[in-house]
Short mmCIF file of N, CA and C in Angstrom, two decimals:
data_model
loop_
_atom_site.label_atom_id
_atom_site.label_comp_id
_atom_site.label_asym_id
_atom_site.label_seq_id
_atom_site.Cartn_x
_atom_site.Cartn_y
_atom_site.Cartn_z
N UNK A 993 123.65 81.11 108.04
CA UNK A 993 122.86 80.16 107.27
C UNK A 993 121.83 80.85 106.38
N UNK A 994 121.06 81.91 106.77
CA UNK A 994 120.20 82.77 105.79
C UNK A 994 121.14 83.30 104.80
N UNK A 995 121.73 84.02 105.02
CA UNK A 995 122.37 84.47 104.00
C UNK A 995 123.05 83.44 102.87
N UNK A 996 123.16 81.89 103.02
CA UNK A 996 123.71 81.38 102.34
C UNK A 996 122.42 80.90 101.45
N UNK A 997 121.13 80.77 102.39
CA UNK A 997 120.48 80.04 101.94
C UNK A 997 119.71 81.20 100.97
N UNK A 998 119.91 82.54 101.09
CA UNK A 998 119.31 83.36 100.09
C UNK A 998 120.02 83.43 98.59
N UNK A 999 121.65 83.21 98.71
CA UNK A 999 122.17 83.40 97.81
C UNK A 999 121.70 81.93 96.91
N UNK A 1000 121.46 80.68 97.37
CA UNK A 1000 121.26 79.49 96.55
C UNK A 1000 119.76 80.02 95.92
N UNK A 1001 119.08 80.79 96.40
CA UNK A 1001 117.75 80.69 96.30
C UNK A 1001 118.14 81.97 94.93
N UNK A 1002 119.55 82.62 94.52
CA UNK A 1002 118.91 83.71 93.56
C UNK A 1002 119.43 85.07 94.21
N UNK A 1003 119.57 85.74 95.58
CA UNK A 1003 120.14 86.85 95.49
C UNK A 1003 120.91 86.91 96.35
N UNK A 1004 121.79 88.07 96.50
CA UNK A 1004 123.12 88.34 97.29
C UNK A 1004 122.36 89.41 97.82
N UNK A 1005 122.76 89.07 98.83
CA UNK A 1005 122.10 90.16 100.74
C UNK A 1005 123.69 90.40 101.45
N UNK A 1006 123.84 91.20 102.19
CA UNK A 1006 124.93 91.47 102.87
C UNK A 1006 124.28 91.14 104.69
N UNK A 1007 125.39 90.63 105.45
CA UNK A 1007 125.41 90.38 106.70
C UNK A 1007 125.68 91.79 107.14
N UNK A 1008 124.82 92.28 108.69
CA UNK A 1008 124.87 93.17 109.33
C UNK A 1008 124.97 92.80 110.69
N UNK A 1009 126.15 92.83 111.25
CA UNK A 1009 126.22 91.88 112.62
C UNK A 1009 126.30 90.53 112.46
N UNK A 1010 125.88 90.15 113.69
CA UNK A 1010 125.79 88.35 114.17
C UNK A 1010 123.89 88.18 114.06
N UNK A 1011 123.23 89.02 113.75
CA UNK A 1011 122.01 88.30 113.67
C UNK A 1011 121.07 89.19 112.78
N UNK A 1012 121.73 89.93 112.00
CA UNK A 1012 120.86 90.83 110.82
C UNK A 1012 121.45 91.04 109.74
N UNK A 1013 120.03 91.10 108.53
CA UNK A 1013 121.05 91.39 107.21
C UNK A 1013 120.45 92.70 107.02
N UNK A 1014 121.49 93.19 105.80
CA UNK A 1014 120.88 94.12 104.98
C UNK A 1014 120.59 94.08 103.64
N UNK A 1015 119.69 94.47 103.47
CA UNK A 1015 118.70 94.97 102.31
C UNK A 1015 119.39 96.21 101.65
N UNK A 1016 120.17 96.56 100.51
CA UNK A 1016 120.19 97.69 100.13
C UNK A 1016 119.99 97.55 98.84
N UNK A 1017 118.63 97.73 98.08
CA UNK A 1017 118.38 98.08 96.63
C UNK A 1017 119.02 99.24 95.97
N UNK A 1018 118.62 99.61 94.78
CA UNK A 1018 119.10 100.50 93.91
C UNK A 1018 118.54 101.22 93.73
N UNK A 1019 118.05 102.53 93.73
CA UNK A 1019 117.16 103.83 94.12
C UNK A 1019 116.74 103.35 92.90
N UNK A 1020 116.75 102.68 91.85
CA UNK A 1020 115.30 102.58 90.82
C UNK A 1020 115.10 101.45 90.77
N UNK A 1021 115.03 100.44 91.83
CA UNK A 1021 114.03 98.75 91.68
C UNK A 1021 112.70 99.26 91.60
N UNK A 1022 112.15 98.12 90.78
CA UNK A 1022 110.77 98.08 90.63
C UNK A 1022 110.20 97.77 91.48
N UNK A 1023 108.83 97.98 91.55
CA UNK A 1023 108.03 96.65 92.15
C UNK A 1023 108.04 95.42 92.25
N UNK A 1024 108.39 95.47 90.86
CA UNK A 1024 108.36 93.59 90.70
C UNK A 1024 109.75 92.87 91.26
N UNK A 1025 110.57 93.87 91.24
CA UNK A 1025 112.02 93.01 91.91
C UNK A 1025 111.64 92.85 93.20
N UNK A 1026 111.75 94.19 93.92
CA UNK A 1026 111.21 93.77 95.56
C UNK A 1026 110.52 92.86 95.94
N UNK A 1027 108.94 92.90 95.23
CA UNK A 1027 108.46 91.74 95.64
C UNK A 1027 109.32 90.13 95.44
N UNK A 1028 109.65 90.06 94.32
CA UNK A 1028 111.00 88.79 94.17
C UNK A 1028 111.88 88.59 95.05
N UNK A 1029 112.42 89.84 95.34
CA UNK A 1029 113.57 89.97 96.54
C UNK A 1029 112.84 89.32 98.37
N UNK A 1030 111.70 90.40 97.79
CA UNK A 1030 111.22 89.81 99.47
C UNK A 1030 110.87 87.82 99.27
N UNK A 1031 110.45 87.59 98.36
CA UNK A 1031 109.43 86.03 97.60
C UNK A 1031 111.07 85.18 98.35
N UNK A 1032 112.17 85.67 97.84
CA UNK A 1032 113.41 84.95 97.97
C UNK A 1032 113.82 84.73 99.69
N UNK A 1033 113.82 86.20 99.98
CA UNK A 1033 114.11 85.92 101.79
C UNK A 1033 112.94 85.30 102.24
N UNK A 1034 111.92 85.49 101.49
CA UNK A 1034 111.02 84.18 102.67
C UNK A 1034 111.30 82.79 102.56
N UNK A 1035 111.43 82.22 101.20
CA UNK A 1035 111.92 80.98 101.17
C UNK A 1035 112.94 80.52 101.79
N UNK A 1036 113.92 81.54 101.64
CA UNK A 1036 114.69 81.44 102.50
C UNK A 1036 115.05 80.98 104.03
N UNK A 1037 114.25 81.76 104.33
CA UNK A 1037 113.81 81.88 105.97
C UNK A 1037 113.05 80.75 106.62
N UNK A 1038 111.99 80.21 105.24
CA UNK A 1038 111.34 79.05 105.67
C UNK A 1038 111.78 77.87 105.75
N UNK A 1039 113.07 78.07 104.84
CA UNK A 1039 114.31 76.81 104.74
C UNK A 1039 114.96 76.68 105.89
N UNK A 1040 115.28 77.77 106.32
CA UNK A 1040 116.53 77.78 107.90
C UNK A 1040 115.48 77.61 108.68
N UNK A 1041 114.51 77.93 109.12
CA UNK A 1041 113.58 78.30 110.30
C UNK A 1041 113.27 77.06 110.33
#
């Protein structure tokens, strides 16, 4: 359900197991994406949770 609910929200995360994702950026994200990236899994999270 997170992972679906991150992709509606704007980004694609990969599943790691039955109860973790992964995070893998691009050795040159900015600041400003990460923070977006993280802004997205919280909404996220606050949606499923």
């Amino acid at each position: 359900r997170v992972i679906g609910a991150i992709y509606r929200h704007g980004a694609i995360i990969l599943p790691c197991g039955c109860s973790s994702i992964r995070f893998r950026p691009p050795l040159n994200i900015t600041s400003a994406e990460i923070e977006e990236a993280l802004d997205i899994i919280g909404r996220a999270l606050a949606e499923v949770l």
